[in-house]
Short mmCIF file of C-alpha atoms and ligand atoms in Angstrom, two decimals:
data_model
loop_
_atom_site.label_atom_id
_atom_site.label_comp_id
_atom_site.label_asym_id
_atom_site.label_seq_id
_atom_site.Cartn_x
_atom_site.Cartn_y
_atom_site.Cartn_z
CA UNK A 1 101.03 118.43 68.50
CA UNK A 2 99.31 114.89 70.01
CA UNK A 3 100.34 113.93 66.27
CA UNK A 4 103.95 114.07 67.83
CA UNK A 5 104.21 111.79 71.04
CA UNK A 6 102.48 109.28 69.15
CA UNK A 7 104.94 108.58 66.23
CA UNK A 8 106.96 106.25 68.05
CA UNK A 9 103.91 104.21 69.43
CA UNK A 10 103.95 100.42 68.13
CA UNK A 11 102.46 98.33 71.20
CA UNK A 12 99.07 99.84 73.46
CA UNK A 13 96.98 99.11 76.41
CA UNK A 14 93.09 99.56 76.09
CA UNK A 15 91.34 99.93 79.09
CA UNK A 16 87.75 99.04 78.93
CA UNK A 17 84.57 99.90 81.64
CA UNK A 18 82.59 98.10 83.12
CA UNK A 19 79.97 100.87 81.90
CA UNK A 20 81.27 101.65 78.43
CA UNK A 21 81.23 97.61 77.81
CA UNK A 22 77.89 96.65 79.36
CA UNK A 23 74.48 97.79 78.33
CA UNK A 24 71.53 99.62 80.81
CA UNK A 25 70.98 96.26 81.82
CA UNK A 26 74.11 95.10 82.87
CA UNK A 27 74.46 92.59 79.97
CA UNK A 28 77.64 92.76 77.95
CA UNK A 29 77.26 95.10 74.92
CA UNK A 30 77.87 92.57 71.72
CA UNK A 31 77.98 96.10 69.16
CA UNK A 32 80.51 97.93 71.81
CA UNK A 33 82.85 94.97 71.19
CA UNK A 34 82.25 94.30 67.58
CA UNK A 35 83.23 97.78 67.21
CA UNK A 36 86.03 97.31 69.21
CA UNK A 37 87.01 94.16 67.26
CA UNK A 38 87.14 96.34 64.26
CA UNK A 39 88.98 99.39 65.13
CA UNK A 40 91.11 97.41 67.39
CA UNK A 41 91.98 95.01 63.19
CA UNK A 42 92.48 98.09 61.66
CA UNK A 43 95.40 99.13 64.56
CA UNK A 44 97.12 95.63 64.09
CA UNK A 45 96.94 96.54 60.19
CA UNK A 46 98.74 99.25 61.12
CA UNK A 47 101.15 98.05 62.83
CA UNK A 48 101.27 98.32 66.41
CA UNK A 49 100.14 95.88 68.69
CA UNK A 50 97.00 95.67 71.60
CA UNK A 51 96.93 94.71 75.55
CA UNK A 52 93.30 94.81 76.63
CA UNK A 53 92.24 95.20 80.18
CA UNK A 54 88.48 94.39 80.52
CA UNK A 55 86.23 95.34 83.17
CA UNK A 56 82.44 93.65 83.42
CA UNK A 57 83.41 90.14 85.38
CA UNK A 58 81.07 90.99 87.68
CA UNK A 59 78.52 93.74 85.91
CA UNK A 60 77.93 89.95 83.47
CA UNK A 61 78.02 87.59 86.19
CA UNK A 62 74.78 89.68 87.85
CA UNK A 63 71.90 88.50 86.34
CA UNK A 64 73.07 85.08 86.68
CA UNK A 65 72.84 85.43 90.72
CA UNK A 66 69.62 87.83 90.61
CA UNK A 67 71.57 90.10 91.58
CA UNK A 68 69.98 94.17 89.85
CA UNK A 69 72.13 95.91 92.20
CA UNK A 70 76.19 96.30 92.85
CA UNK A 71 77.35 92.39 94.81
CA UNK A 72 77.44 93.86 98.56
CA UNK A 73 80.16 90.77 99.94
CA UNK A 74 83.62 89.80 98.54
CA UNK A 75 82.22 86.20 98.63
CA UNK A 76 78.66 87.37 96.64
CA UNK A 77 81.06 89.35 94.22
CA UNK A 78 84.10 86.93 93.66
CA UNK A 79 80.64 84.19 92.43
CA UNK A 80 79.65 87.18 89.98
CA UNK A 81 83.37 87.06 88.36
CA UNK A 82 83.16 83.65 88.74
CA UNK A 83 80.25 83.44 86.71
CA UNK A 84 81.06 86.98 83.99
CA UNK A 85 84.52 86.27 82.95
CA UNK A 86 83.30 82.73 80.61
CA UNK A 87 80.99 85.28 79.36
CA UNK A 88 82.38 87.86 78.89
CA UNK A 89 85.10 85.73 77.37
CA UNK A 90 82.82 83.98 75.09
CA UNK A 91 81.65 87.84 73.87
CA UNK A 92 85.52 88.90 73.29
CA UNK A 93 85.42 85.66 70.77
CA UNK A 94 82.93 85.99 68.71
CA UNK A 95 82.96 89.74 68.15
CA UNK A 96 87.56 89.12 67.92
CA UNK A 97 87.17 86.03 65.40
CA UNK A 98 84.17 87.71 63.19
CA UNK A 99 87.71 89.81 62.39
CA UNK A 100 90.22 86.71 62.62
CA UNK A 101 91.33 88.21 65.21
CA UNK A 102 91.85 85.51 68.62
CA UNK A 103 91.95 86.79 71.65
CA UNK A 104 93.33 85.11 75.20
CA UNK A 105 91.96 85.58 78.80
CA UNK A 106 95.35 85.95 81.24
CA UNK A 107 93.75 86.59 85.26
CA UNK A 108 96.40 88.30 87.09
CA UNK A 109 96.62 89.06 90.90
CA UNK A 110 98.69 92.26 92.36
CA UNK A 111 100.69 89.47 93.40
CA UNK A 112 101.38 88.25 90.18
CA UNK A 113 103.67 91.30 88.91
CA UNK A 114 104.69 92.48 93.33
CA UNK A 115 106.54 88.60 92.93
CA UNK A 116 110.23 90.15 90.34
CA UNK A 117 110.82 86.00 88.89
CA UNK A 118 106.42 86.58 88.31
CA UNK A 119 106.83 89.80 86.92
CA UNK A 120 108.58 88.20 84.56
CA UNK A 121 107.63 85.48 83.64
CA UNK A 122 103.60 87.01 83.32
CA UNK A 123 105.44 89.27 81.01
CA UNK A 124 107.25 86.62 78.68
CA UNK A 125 103.75 84.91 78.02
CA UNK A 126 102.71 88.78 77.51
CA UNK A 127 104.60 88.71 74.13
CA UNK A 128 104.61 85.65 73.27
CA UNK A 129 101.07 86.18 72.69
CA UNK A 130 101.62 89.65 70.85
CA UNK A 131 104.38 87.60 68.80
CA UNK A 132 101.73 84.72 67.62
CA UNK A 133 99.42 88.18 66.61
CA UNK A 134 96.83 87.45 69.27
CA UNK A 135 94.80 89.99 71.56
CA UNK A 136 95.65 89.67 75.59
CA UNK A 137 92.41 90.25 77.74
CA UNK A 138 93.11 90.83 80.89
CA UNK A 139 91.23 91.06 84.17
CA UNK A 140 91.67 90.63 87.56
CA UNK A 141 91.46 87.36 88.69
CA UNK A 142 88.34 88.18 90.91
CA UNK A 143 87.94 84.93 92.78
CA UNK A 144 90.73 83.96 94.70
CA UNK A 145 92.09 87.78 95.19
CA UNK A 146 91.94 88.54 98.39
CA UNK A 147 92.18 92.25 100.24
CA UNK A 148 95.28 92.87 100.75
CA UNK A 149 96.76 92.09 97.17
CA UNK A 150 93.49 93.58 95.85
CA UNK A 151 95.05 96.24 92.52
CA UNK A 152 92.28 97.85 93.47
CA UNK A 153 90.25 98.54 90.56
CA UNK A 154 91.33 97.52 86.47
CA UNK A 155 92.06 101.74 86.18
CA UNK A 156 95.28 101.20 88.25
CA UNK A 157 95.90 97.67 86.93
CA UNK A 158 96.14 98.81 83.30
CA UNK A 159 98.90 100.77 84.45
CA UNK A 160 101.00 98.13 85.70
CA UNK A 161 100.51 96.18 82.96
CA UNK A 162 101.43 98.91 80.50
CA UNK A 163 104.51 99.07 82.36
CA UNK A 164 104.46 94.94 82.28
CA UNK A 165 103.89 95.16 78.76
CA UNK A 166 106.36 98.02 77.53
CA UNK A 167 103.64 99.37 76.14
CA UNK A 168 104.68 103.08 74.46
CA UNK A 169 100.48 103.98 75.26
CA UNK A 170 97.48 103.30 77.79
CA UNK A 171 93.83 104.17 76.60
CA UNK A 172 91.29 104.15 78.81
CA UNK A 173 87.38 103.78 77.10
CA UNK A 174 85.11 105.29 79.76
CA UNK A 175 82.53 106.46 80.15
CA UNK A 176 82.72 110.23 80.40
CA UNK A 177 84.25 111.84 77.71
CA UNK A 178 87.31 112.67 79.82
CA UNK A 179 88.97 114.95 82.25
CA UNK A 180 86.95 118.64 82.88
CA UNK A 181 87.97 121.74 84.70
CA UNK A 182 84.81 120.56 87.21
CA UNK A 183 82.45 117.86 87.56
CA UNK A 184 79.80 118.46 84.53
CA UNK A 185 77.32 116.30 86.28
CA UNK A 186 76.66 120.12 88.53
CA UNK A 187 78.91 122.98 87.36
CA UNK A 188 77.04 123.84 83.19
CA UNK A 189 80.28 125.91 82.65
CA UNK A 190 82.97 122.41 82.85
CA UNK A 191 84.91 122.33 80.29
CA UNK A 192 87.27 119.28 79.00
CA UNK A 193 91.09 119.80 79.58
CA UNK A 194 92.73 118.15 75.81
CA UNK A 195 95.98 117.68 77.16
CA UNK A 196 98.43 117.65 80.47
CA UNK A 197 101.17 117.89 80.78
CA UNK A 198 101.48 117.39 84.50
CA UNK A 199 98.93 116.55 87.35
CA UNK A 200 98.13 119.59 89.44
CA UNK A 201 96.68 118.65 92.92
CA UNK A 202 93.76 120.04 91.80
CA UNK A 203 93.28 118.70 88.96
CA UNK A 204 92.95 116.01 90.69
CA UNK A 205 90.51 117.28 92.80
CA UNK A 206 88.54 118.00 90.08
CA UNK A 207 88.15 114.61 89.32
CA UNK A 208 86.30 114.24 92.84
CA UNK A 209 85.30 110.29 93.31
CA UNK A 210 82.98 107.01 92.01
CA UNK A 211 81.07 108.31 88.09
CA UNK A 212 78.81 105.44 88.03
CA UNK A 213 76.96 101.62 89.56
CA UNK A 214 79.30 99.54 87.10
CA UNK A 215 82.72 100.36 87.60
CA UNK A 216 84.40 100.35 90.47
CA UNK A 217 86.56 103.98 90.05
CA UNK A 218 85.60 107.29 88.86
CA UNK A 219 87.72 109.96 87.27
CA UNK A 220 90.04 110.00 90.42
CA UNK A 221 91.66 106.12 89.80
CA UNK A 222 91.98 107.17 85.93
CA UNK A 223 93.75 109.95 86.34
CA UNK A 224 96.32 108.32 88.90
CA UNK A 225 96.08 105.33 86.61
CA UNK A 226 97.69 108.54 83.94
CA UNK A 227 99.83 110.03 86.51
CA UNK A 228 101.50 106.83 87.50
CA UNK A 229 102.72 106.17 83.57
CA UNK A 230 103.44 109.16 82.73
CA UNK A 231 106.29 108.01 85.02
CA UNK A 232 107.30 105.53 83.22
CA UNK A 233 107.70 108.25 80.41
CA UNK A 234 104.72 107.05 78.59
CA UNK A 235 101.54 108.73 77.24
CA UNK A 236 97.67 108.10 78.27
CA UNK A 237 94.92 109.41 76.77
CA UNK A 238 91.30 108.85 78.77
CA UNK A 239 88.46 109.37 76.69
CA UNK A 240 84.20 108.15 75.71
CA UNK A 241 84.04 104.99 74.73
CA UNK A 242 80.57 104.37 73.71
CA UNK A 243 81.34 106.84 70.32
CA UNK A 244 81.78 104.74 67.93
CA UNK A 245 85.65 105.44 66.33
CA UNK A 246 86.80 107.15 69.76
CA UNK A 247 89.65 104.61 69.23
CA UNK A 248 91.01 105.56 65.54
CA UNK A 249 89.94 108.73 65.90
CA UNK A 250 92.37 108.92 68.79
CA UNK A 251 95.54 107.13 67.05
CA UNK A 252 94.72 109.72 64.30
CA UNK A 253 96.17 111.86 66.77
CA UNK A 254 92.97 113.46 66.99
CA UNK A 255 91.69 116.18 69.96
CA UNK A 256 89.42 113.50 71.19
CA UNK A 257 89.88 113.36 75.73
CA UNK A 258 91.92 114.14 76.74
CA UNK A 259 95.96 113.18 76.63
CA UNK A 260 97.90 113.50 79.43
CA UNK A 261 102.09 113.45 78.45
CA UNK A 262 105.12 111.22 78.55
CA UNK A 263 107.08 112.86 82.11
CA UNK A 264 110.38 114.30 80.80
CA UNK A 265 111.92 112.79 83.35
CA UNK A 266 110.58 109.03 83.19
CA UNK A 267 111.58 106.12 85.49
CA UNK A 268 113.07 103.23 84.28
CA UNK A 269 110.90 99.49 84.67
CA UNK A 270 112.64 98.31 87.03
CA UNK A 271 112.09 101.65 89.50
CA UNK A 272 109.10 102.23 88.22
CA UNK A 273 107.75 98.87 89.97
CA UNK A 274 109.83 99.54 93.02
CA UNK A 275 107.78 102.95 92.93
CA UNK A 276 104.25 101.73 91.68
CA UNK A 277 103.65 97.91 92.07
CA UNK A 278 105.17 97.23 95.42
CA UNK A 279 103.81 97.28 98.54
CA UNK A 280 105.89 99.43 101.46
CA UNK A 281 106.67 97.28 104.64
CA UNK A 282 107.32 100.03 106.21
CA UNK A 283 109.07 103.29 106.89
CA UNK A 284 112.63 104.63 107.65
CA UNK A 285 112.60 107.71 108.66
CA UNK A 286 116.24 110.03 107.95
CA UNK A 287 118.04 113.05 108.55
CA UNK A 288 118.36 116.53 107.08
CA UNK A 289 121.32 115.29 106.00
CA UNK A 290 120.66 112.35 104.41
CA UNK A 291 117.43 113.93 102.45
CA UNK A 292 119.14 115.86 100.91
CA UNK A 293 122.26 113.95 99.73
CA UNK A 294 119.69 111.45 98.66
CA UNK A 295 117.30 113.98 97.42
CA UNK A 296 119.50 115.86 95.51
CA UNK A 297 122.58 114.21 94.43
CA UNK A 298 121.00 110.71 93.54
CA UNK A 299 123.06 108.39 96.81
CA UNK A 300 122.45 105.29 98.08
CA UNK A 301 121.43 104.98 102.40
CA UNK A 302 123.63 104.97 104.37
CA UNK A 303 122.89 103.28 107.97
CA UNK A 304 124.83 107.23 109.50
CA UNK A 305 121.49 109.37 109.03
CA UNK A 306 119.16 107.44 109.70
CA UNK A 307 117.38 108.05 111.74
CA UNK A 308 114.27 105.63 112.98
CA UNK A 309 112.78 102.70 111.59
CA UNK A 310 109.01 101.79 111.70
CA UNK A 311 107.67 98.39 111.05
CA UNK A 312 109.07 94.95 110.40
CA UNK A 313 110.33 94.09 107.56
CA UNK A 314 112.61 91.77 106.22
CA UNK A 315 116.14 92.13 104.00
CA UNK A 316 114.82 92.77 100.19
CA UNK A 317 111.10 94.30 101.50
CA UNK A 318 110.31 97.64 99.71
CA UNK A 319 110.50 100.28 102.21
CA UNK A 320 109.14 104.42 101.87
CA UNK A 321 111.53 106.80 102.81
CA UNK A 322 110.40 109.42 105.05
CA UNK A 323 112.42 113.26 105.91
CA UNK A 324 112.65 114.58 109.10
CA UNK A 325 109.16 115.89 108.66
CA UNK A 326 107.26 111.88 108.38
CA UNK A 327 107.15 113.45 104.73
CA UNK A 328 107.92 110.71 102.77
CA UNK A 329 109.73 111.44 99.75
CA UNK A 330 110.94 107.72 98.43
CA UNK A 331 110.88 104.47 97.88
CA UNK A 332 113.28 102.08 97.94
CA UNK A 333 114.17 98.09 98.41
CA UNK A 334 116.22 97.93 101.58
CA UNK A 335 119.25 95.58 101.82
CA UNK A 336 119.24 94.99 105.85
CA UNK A 337 115.95 93.81 107.57
CA UNK A 338 114.76 96.13 110.45
CA UNK A 339 116.26 94.10 113.63
CA UNK A 340 119.32 94.56 111.57
CA UNK A 341 118.98 98.43 110.76
CA UNK A 342 117.32 99.22 114.70
CA UNK A 343 121.08 98.60 115.73
CA UNK A 344 123.06 99.61 113.20
CA UNK A 345 120.84 103.74 112.72
CA UNK A 346 123.00 106.59 113.50
CA UNK A 347 127.17 103.83 112.76
CA UNK A 348 128.84 104.13 110.21
CA UNK A 349 129.27 101.88 107.67
CA UNK A 350 132.10 101.43 108.80
CA UNK A 351 131.10 99.51 111.80
CA UNK A 352 128.25 97.02 110.34
CA UNK A 353 130.08 94.61 110.31
CA UNK A 354 131.24 94.96 114.29
CA UNK A 355 128.24 95.50 115.55
CA UNK A 356 126.02 93.24 113.22
CA UNK A 357 128.47 90.68 112.51
CA UNK A 358 127.83 90.89 108.48
CA UNK A 359 127.56 92.46 106.44
CA UNK A 360 125.56 92.62 103.24
CA UNK A 361 127.36 96.09 101.74
CA UNK A 362 127.67 99.73 102.75
CA UNK A 363 124.13 100.90 102.30
CA UNK A 364 120.86 100.53 103.66
CA UNK A 365 119.20 101.31 100.75
CA UNK A 366 121.36 101.15 97.23
CA UNK A 367 120.27 103.98 94.96
CA UNK A 368 119.86 101.89 91.67
CA UNK A 369 117.38 100.58 93.80
CA UNK A 370 116.23 103.53 95.22
CA UNK A 371 113.48 105.98 93.63
CA UNK A 372 113.04 109.49 94.31
CA UNK A 373 108.89 110.70 93.97
N1 LIG B 1 87.31 93.18 87.51
C1 LIG B 1 86.05 93.23 87.95
C2 LIG B 1 84.91 93.57 86.98
O1 LIG B 1 85.60 92.87 85.74
C3 LIG B 1 86.52 95.03 87.70
C4 LIG B 1 87.43 96.09 88.58
C5 LIG B 1 87.22 97.75 87.54
O2 LIG B 1 86.37 97.93 87.22
O3 LIG B 1 87.67 98.58 88.13
O4 LIG B 1 84.46 93.36 87.12
#
């Protein structure tokens, strides 16, 4: 079963959580890294390219600042990351060079992936590194990032990177064995779910909140990451990172952790980027008829079906598309600004020019820029 899904995998993203990378005293665990290097070197010999998304900068920088607990303020966190990031890379370099692997540091902010040109630029750099046989080690650029530009957690970052580099598999190495039917810390009957084909509300409930004191994410953010890559037609595996050989066994198709099967109807890269990387700047509420033609027939959104505009946004912004009851059912990139839409809504496309004095086209959102959620 798993073997079938892994057959075509040539490029993987491996996300390493702070909890597996650092030991009890918050130092980086060199033993873990040398084992990881060994496993990735073996995969490379088998023709599989790897991009690593690694947490651990903040955790590794904490001791230098004399912090025993998680940093409380943002500047403290950023200072810890500044110290820790170079320690982190040094540890990667030392461990990976033992296996003749070269690593490269890549620090990203959300903005780098939201802007299409920067997205493409980041992508070419990563492609070039991979072509040279180098292993990119990506982290969020914690030292400069501000709240609004944050990926939030590295689980989310790893999902977006999977889309960025067009990997066929995301492996999240964490300190939990996989997705359980219930919280194993409080429920003794909880068992691991070996395969997930679709993420339901029940699964999301079972995933609960954050588990450890070092990482930012819990099972909930991992599930959200898996959901994102599934929509992109990519598989994900969440498994225990500390156990030696887990990665190798997961890649061999053994039943470790939880595997998430790719969605059958997947989004292309651009639509995935619209749905998951861009941040909506406002929303457009449509009437029942428009909802029907968008949702069922995959048409473009015309001004005539628009009831109401919320928020201020420019042409080219990403917006939420809401059903008459206010529920979001799609997202898309608008061809008109919020002020223009306010004036042309409920009118026929043929009237656009008369109302605005110009026209970009008939649609407010062209169907190529519209993603149903
Ligand atoms: N970027 C953070 C770090 O390197 C980790 C964020 C996360 O674990 O989600 O410490």
